[in-house]
CSV table of C-alpha atoms in Angstrom, one decimal:
chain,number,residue,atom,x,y,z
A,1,UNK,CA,58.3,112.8,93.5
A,2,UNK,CA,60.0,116.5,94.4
A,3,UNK,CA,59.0,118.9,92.0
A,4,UNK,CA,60.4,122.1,92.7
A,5,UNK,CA,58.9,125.6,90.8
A,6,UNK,CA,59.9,129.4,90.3
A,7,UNK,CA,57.0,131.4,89.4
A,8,UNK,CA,57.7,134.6,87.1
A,9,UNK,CA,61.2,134.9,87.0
A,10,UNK,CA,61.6,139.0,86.2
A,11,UNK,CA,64.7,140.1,84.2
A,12,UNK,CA,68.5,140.0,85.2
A,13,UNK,CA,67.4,140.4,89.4
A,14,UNK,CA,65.5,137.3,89.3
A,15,UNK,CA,68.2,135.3,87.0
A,16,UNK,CA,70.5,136.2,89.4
A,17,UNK,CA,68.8,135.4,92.7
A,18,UNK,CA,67.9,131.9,91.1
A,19,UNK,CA,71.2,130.8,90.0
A,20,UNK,CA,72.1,132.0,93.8
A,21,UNK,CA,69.3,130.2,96.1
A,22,UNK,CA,68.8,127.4,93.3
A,23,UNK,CA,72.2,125.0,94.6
A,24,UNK,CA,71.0,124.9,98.1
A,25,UNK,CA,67.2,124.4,97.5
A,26,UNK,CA,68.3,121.7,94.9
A,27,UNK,CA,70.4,121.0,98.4
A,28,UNK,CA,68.0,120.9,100.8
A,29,UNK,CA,65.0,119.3,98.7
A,30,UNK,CA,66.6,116.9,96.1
A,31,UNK,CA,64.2,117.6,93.4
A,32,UNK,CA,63.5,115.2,90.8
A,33,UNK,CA,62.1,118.0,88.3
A,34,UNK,CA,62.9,121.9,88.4
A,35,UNK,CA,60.2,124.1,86.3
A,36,UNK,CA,60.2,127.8,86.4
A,37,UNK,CA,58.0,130.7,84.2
A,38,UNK,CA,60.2,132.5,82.1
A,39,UNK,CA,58.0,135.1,80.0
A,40,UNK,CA,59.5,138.2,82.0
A,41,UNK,CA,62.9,136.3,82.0
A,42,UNK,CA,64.6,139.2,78.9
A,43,UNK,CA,64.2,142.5,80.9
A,44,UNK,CA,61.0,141.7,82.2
A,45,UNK,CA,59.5,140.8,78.9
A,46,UNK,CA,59.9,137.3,77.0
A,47,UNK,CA,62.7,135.5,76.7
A,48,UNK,CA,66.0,134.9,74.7
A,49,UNK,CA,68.5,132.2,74.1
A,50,UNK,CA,71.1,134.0,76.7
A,51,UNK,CA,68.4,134.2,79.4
A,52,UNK,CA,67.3,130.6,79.0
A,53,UNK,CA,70.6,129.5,79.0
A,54,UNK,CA,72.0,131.1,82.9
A,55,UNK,CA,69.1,129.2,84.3
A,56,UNK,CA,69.4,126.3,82.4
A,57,UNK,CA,72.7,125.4,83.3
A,58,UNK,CA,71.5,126.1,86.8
A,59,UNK,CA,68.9,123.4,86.7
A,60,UNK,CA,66.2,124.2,85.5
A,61,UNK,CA,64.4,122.1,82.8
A,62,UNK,CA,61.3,123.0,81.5
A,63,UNK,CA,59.9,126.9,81.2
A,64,UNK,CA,56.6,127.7,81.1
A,65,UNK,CA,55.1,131.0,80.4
A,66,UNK,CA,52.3,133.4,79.5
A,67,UNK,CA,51.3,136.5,77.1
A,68,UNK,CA,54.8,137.7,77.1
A,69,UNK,CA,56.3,134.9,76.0
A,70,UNK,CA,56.8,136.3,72.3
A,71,UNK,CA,58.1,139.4,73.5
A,72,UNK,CA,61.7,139.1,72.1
A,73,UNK,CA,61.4,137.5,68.5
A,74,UNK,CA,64.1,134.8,69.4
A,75,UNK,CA,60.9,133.3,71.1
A,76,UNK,CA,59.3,132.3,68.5
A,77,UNK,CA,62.8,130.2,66.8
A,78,UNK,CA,62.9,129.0,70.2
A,79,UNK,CA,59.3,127.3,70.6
A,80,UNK,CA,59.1,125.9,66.7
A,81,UNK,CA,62.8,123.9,68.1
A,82,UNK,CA,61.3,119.7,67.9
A,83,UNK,CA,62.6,119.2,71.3
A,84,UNK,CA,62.2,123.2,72.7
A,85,UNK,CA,62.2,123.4,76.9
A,86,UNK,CA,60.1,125.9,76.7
A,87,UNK,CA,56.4,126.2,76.5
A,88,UNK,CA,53.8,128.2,75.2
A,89,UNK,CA,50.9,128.3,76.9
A,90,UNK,CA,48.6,125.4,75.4
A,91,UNK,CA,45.5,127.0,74.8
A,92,UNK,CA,46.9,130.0,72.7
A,93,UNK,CA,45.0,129.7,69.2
A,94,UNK,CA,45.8,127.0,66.5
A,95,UNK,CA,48.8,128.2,64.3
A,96,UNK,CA,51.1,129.7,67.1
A,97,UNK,CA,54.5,128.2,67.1
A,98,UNK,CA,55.4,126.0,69.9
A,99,UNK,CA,53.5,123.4,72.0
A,100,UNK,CA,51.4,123.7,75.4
A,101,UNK,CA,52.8,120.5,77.1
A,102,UNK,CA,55.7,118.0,77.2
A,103,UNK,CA,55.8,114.7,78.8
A,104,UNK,CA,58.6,113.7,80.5
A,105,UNK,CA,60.3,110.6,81.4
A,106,UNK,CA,61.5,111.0,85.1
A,107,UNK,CA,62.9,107.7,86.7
A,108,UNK,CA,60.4,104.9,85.8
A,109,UNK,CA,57.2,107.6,85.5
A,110,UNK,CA,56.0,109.6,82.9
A,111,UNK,CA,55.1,113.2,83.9
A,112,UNK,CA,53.2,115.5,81.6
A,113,UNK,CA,53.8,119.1,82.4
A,114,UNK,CA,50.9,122.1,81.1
A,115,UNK,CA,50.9,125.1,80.5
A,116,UNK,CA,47.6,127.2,80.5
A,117,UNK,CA,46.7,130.9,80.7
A,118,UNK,CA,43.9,132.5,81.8
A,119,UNK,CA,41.4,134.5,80.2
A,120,UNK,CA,40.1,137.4,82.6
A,121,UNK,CA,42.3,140.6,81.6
A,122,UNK,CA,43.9,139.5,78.5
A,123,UNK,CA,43.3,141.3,75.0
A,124,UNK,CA,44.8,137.8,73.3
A,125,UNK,CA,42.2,135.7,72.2
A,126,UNK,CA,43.1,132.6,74.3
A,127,UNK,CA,41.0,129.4,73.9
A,128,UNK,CA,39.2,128.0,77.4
A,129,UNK,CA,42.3,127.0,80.0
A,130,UNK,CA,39.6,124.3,81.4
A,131,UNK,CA,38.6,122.9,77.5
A,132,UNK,CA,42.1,122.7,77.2
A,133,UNK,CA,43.2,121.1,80.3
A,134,UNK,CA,40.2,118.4,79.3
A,135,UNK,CA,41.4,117.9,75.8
A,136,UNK,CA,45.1,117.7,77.0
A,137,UNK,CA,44.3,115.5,80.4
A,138,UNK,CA,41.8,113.1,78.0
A,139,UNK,CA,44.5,112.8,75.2
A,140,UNK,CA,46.9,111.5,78.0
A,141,UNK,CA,45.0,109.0,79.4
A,142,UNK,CA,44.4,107.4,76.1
A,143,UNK,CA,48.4,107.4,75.7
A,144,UNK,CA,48.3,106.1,79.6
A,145,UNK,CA,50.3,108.7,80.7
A,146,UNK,CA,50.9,109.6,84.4
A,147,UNK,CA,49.9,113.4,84.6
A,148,UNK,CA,50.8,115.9,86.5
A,149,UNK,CA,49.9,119.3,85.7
A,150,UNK,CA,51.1,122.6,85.5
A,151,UNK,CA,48.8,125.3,85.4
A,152,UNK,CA,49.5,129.3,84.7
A,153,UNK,CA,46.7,131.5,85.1
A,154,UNK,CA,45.8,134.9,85.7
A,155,UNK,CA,43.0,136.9,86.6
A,156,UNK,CA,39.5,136.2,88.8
A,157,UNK,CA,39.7,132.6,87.3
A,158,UNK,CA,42.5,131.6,89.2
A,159,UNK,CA,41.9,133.5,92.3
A,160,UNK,CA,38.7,131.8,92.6
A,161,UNK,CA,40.4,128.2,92.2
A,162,UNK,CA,39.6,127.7,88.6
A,163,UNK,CA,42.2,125.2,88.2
A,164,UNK,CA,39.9,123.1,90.9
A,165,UNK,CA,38.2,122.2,87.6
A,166,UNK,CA,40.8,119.4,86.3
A,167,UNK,CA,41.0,118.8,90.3
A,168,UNK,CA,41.5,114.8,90.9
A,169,UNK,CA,42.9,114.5,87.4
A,170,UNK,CA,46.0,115.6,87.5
A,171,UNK,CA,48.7,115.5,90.3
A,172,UNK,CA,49.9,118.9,90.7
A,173,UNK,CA,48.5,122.5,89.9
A,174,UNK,CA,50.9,125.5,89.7
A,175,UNK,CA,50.7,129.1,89.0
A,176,UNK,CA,53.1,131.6,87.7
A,177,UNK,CA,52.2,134.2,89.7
A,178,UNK,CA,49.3,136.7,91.2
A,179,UNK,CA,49.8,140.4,91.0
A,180,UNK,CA,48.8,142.3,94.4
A,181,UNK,CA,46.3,144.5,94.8
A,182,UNK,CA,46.6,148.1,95.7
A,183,UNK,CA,44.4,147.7,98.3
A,184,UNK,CA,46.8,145.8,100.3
A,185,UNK,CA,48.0,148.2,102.3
Protein backbone atom coordinates (compact mmCIF):
# COMPACT_ATOMS: atom_id res chain seq x y z
CA UNK A 1 0.00 0.00 0.00
CA UNK A 2 1.24 3.74 -1.12
CA UNK A 3 0.37 6.18 1.32
CA UNK A 4 1.45 9.38 0.46
CA UNK A 5 1.58 12.57 3.38
CA UNK A 6 1.96 16.48 3.52
CA UNK A 7 3.06 17.56 6.82
CA UNK A 8 1.81 21.20 7.92
CA UNK A 9 0.33 22.63 5.08
CA UNK A 10 0.80 26.73 5.97
CA UNK A 11 -1.81 29.09 4.47
CA UNK A 12 -2.53 30.09 0.76
CA UNK A 13 1.59 29.28 -0.29
CA UNK A 14 1.32 25.80 0.73
CA UNK A 15 -2.41 25.28 -0.80
CA UNK A 16 -0.98 26.41 -3.75
CA UNK A 17 2.26 24.48 -4.03
CA UNK A 18 0.14 21.26 -3.17
CA UNK A 19 -2.48 21.49 -5.69
CA UNK A 20 0.77 22.18 -8.12
CA UNK A 21 3.30 19.16 -7.20
CA UNK A 22 0.25 16.95 -5.97
CA UNK A 23 -0.81 15.58 -9.94
CA UNK A 24 2.61 14.44 -10.60
CA UNK A 25 3.53 12.84 -7.23
CA UNK A 26 -0.05 11.16 -7.48
CA UNK A 27 1.81 10.59 -11.08
CA UNK A 28 4.88 9.24 -10.24
CA UNK A 29 3.79 7.21 -6.96
CA UNK A 30 0.14 5.99 -7.47
CA UNK A 31 -1.00 6.32 -4.03
CA UNK A 32 -3.68 4.38 -2.61
CA UNK A 33 -4.32 6.97 0.33
CA UNK A 34 -3.29 10.83 0.35
CA UNK A 35 -3.30 12.45 4.14
CA UNK A 36 -2.00 15.81 4.76
CA UNK A 37 -2.05 18.20 8.27
CA UNK A 38 -4.16 20.97 7.79
CA UNK A 39 -4.22 23.14 11.24
CA UNK A 40 -2.17 26.13 9.59
CA UNK A 41 -4.17 25.47 6.36
CA UNK A 42 -6.54 29.23 6.96
CA UNK A 43 -3.63 31.76 6.99
CA UNK A 44 -1.45 29.81 8.92
CA UNK A 45 -3.96 29.03 11.60
CA UNK A 46 -6.91 26.38 11.50
CA UNK A 47 -8.87 25.65 8.94
CA UNK A 48 -12.11 26.50 6.89
CA UNK A 49 -14.52 24.97 4.62
CA UNK A 50 -12.79 26.95 1.47
CA UNK A 51 -9.27 25.71 2.49
CA UNK A 52 -10.33 22.10 2.92
CA UNK A 53 -12.05 22.15 -0.15
CA UNK A 54 -8.82 23.34 -2.86
CA UNK A 55 -7.00 20.44 -1.43
CA UNK A 56 -9.70 18.21 -1.41
CA UNK A 57 -10.57 18.27 -4.87
CA UNK A 58 -6.84 17.81 -5.39
CA UNK A 59 -6.73 14.49 -3.68
CA UNK A 60 -6.34 14.64 -0.58
CA UNK A 61 -8.66 12.64 1.83
CA UNK A 62 -8.16 12.64 5.23
CA UNK A 63 -6.64 15.85 7.43
CA UNK A 64 -5.12 15.55 10.38
CA UNK A 65 -4.03 18.29 12.74
CA UNK A 66 -2.87 19.72 16.02
CA UNK A 67 -3.54 22.81 18.63
CA UNK A 68 -4.56 24.98 15.90
CA UNK A 69 -7.04 23.13 14.56
CA UNK A 70 -9.95 25.30 16.23
CA UNK A 71 -8.48 28.31 15.14
CA UNK A 72 -11.20 29.50 12.71
CA UNK A 73 -14.65 28.56 14.38
CA UNK A 74 -15.88 26.86 11.16
CA UNK A 75 -13.62 24.05 12.67
CA UNK A 76 -15.52 23.10 15.11
CA UNK A 77 -19.01 22.67 12.60
CA UNK A 78 -16.61 20.91 10.57
CA UNK A 79 -15.29 18.13 13.14
CA UNK A 80 -19.01 17.50 14.90
CA UNK A 81 -19.98 16.51 10.73
CA UNK A 82 -20.86 12.25 11.28
CA UNK A 83 -18.64 11.50 8.39
CA UNK A 84 -15.97 14.87 8.87
CA UNK A 85 -12.35 14.21 6.81
CA UNK A 86 -10.87 15.91 9.22
CA UNK A 87 -9.37 15.04 12.47
CA UNK A 88 -8.83 16.26 15.72
CA UNK A 89 -6.13 15.07 17.40
CA UNK A 90 -7.34 11.92 19.54
CA UNK A 91 -6.09 12.48 22.79
CA UNK A 92 -7.51 16.16 23.25
CA UNK A 93 -9.88 15.94 26.45
CA UNK A 94 -13.32 14.16 26.53
CA UNK A 95 -16.09 16.71 25.31
CA UNK A 96 -14.13 18.29 22.29
CA UNK A 97 -15.98 18.02 19.11
CA UNK A 98 -14.69 15.76 16.49
CA UNK A 99 -12.95 12.35 16.64
CA UNK A 100 -9.10 11.25 16.86
CA UNK A 101 -9.25 8.47 14.15
CA UNK A 102 -11.13 7.07 11.15
CA UNK A 103 -10.91 3.70 9.61
CA UNK A 104 -10.89 3.40 6.21
CA UNK A 105 -11.79 0.83 3.72
CA UNK A 106 -9.02 0.88 0.99
CA UNK A 107 -9.33 -1.95 -1.68
CA UNK A 108 -9.98 -5.17 0.37
CA UNK A 109 -7.99 -3.72 3.72
CA UNK A 110 -9.07 -1.75 6.40
CA UNK A 111 -6.72 1.13 7.39
CA UNK A 112 -7.18 3.14 10.63
CA UNK A 113 -5.55 6.44 10.44
CA UNK A 114 -4.53 8.49 14.15
CA UNK A 115 -4.13 11.45 15.05
CA UNK A 116 -2.10 12.29 18.28
CA UNK A 117 -0.32 15.36 19.71
CA UNK A 118 2.21 15.73 21.85
CA UNK A 119 2.57 17.06 25.18
CA UNK A 120 6.10 18.91 25.63
CA UNK A 121 5.37 22.78 24.96
CA UNK A 122 1.76 22.90 24.84
CA UNK A 123 -0.50 25.04 27.41
CA UNK A 124 -3.64 22.62 26.25
CA UNK A 125 -4.18 20.04 28.55
CA UNK A 126 -3.78 17.03 26.24
CA UNK A 127 -4.23 13.46 27.56
CA UNK A 128 -1.01 10.94 27.06
CA UNK A 129 -0.32 10.49 23.00
CA UNK A 130 1.11 6.79 24.06
CA UNK A 131 -2.27 5.99 26.58
CA UNK A 132 -4.02 6.93 23.66
CA UNK A 133 -2.32 5.28 20.93
CA UNK A 134 -2.86 1.99 23.36
CA UNK A 135 -6.50 2.56 23.97
CA UNK A 136 -7.00 3.35 20.22
CA UNK A 137 -4.58 0.42 18.79
CA UNK A 138 -6.33 -2.14 21.66
CA UNK A 139 -9.95 -1.03 20.61
CA UNK A 140 -8.91 -2.02 16.94
CA UNK A 141 -7.72 -5.20 17.40
CA UNK A 142 -10.79 -6.22 19.18
CA UNK A 143 -12.82 -4.87 15.94
CA UNK A 144 -9.92 -6.84 13.87
CA UNK A 145 -8.96 -3.98 12.17
CA UNK A 146 -5.72 -3.72 10.04
CA UNK A 147 -3.95 -0.49 11.60
CA UNK A 148 -1.90 1.75 10.42
CA UNK A 149 -1.12 4.77 12.21
CA UNK A 150 -0.68 8.18 11.95
CA UNK A 151 1.05 9.97 14.49
CA UNK A 152 1.45 14.09 15.00
CA UNK A 153 3.66 15.08 17.66
CA UNK A 154 5.54 17.90 18.80
CA UNK A 155 8.18 18.63 21.18
CA UNK A 156 11.19 16.49 22.93
CA UNK A 157 8.75 13.41 22.80
CA UNK A 158 8.82 13.05 19.26
CA UNK A 159 12.33 14.01 18.66
CA UNK A 160 13.39 11.39 20.93
CA UNK A 161 11.24 8.65 18.91
CA UNK A 162 8.31 8.60 21.27
CA UNK A 163 6.14 7.20 18.74
CA UNK A 164 8.68 4.00 18.94
CA UNK A 165 6.26 3.23 21.86
CA UNK A 166 3.20 1.76 19.67
CA UNK A 167 6.26 0.50 17.44
CA UNK A 168 5.36 -3.13 16.01
CA UNK A 169 1.67 -2.34 16.43
CA UNK A 170 0.85 -0.30 13.91
CA UNK A 171 2.10 -0.05 10.26
CA UNK A 172 3.02 3.44 9.72
CA UNK A 173 4.11 6.46 12.05
CA UNK A 174 3.93 10.03 10.64
CA UNK A 175 4.56 13.44 11.90
CA UNK A 176 3.28 16.80 10.98
CA UNK A 177 6.18 18.51 11.30
CA UNK A 178 9.39 19.63 13.56
CA UNK A 179 10.19 23.21 13.97
CA UNK A 180 14.13 24.02 13.53
CA UNK A 181 16.22 25.15 15.86
CA UNK A 182 17.98 28.46 15.90
CA UNK A 183 21.01 26.82 16.39
CA UNK A 184 21.13 25.47 13.06
CA UNK A 185 23.10 27.78 11.57
Amino acid sequence: MTILFFGDIVGRPGRLAVKKILPELKKAYEPDLILANCENLAHGKGVTRETLSVLRESGIEIFTSGNHVFNQKQAHEILREKDSDLLRPANYPPGVPGRGFKVMEIGTKKMAVVNLVGRVFFDEDFDCPFRCADEILEELKEKKNQNHSSGFSRGSDKRSGGFGLVSGRQGVSCRGYAYPHSDCG
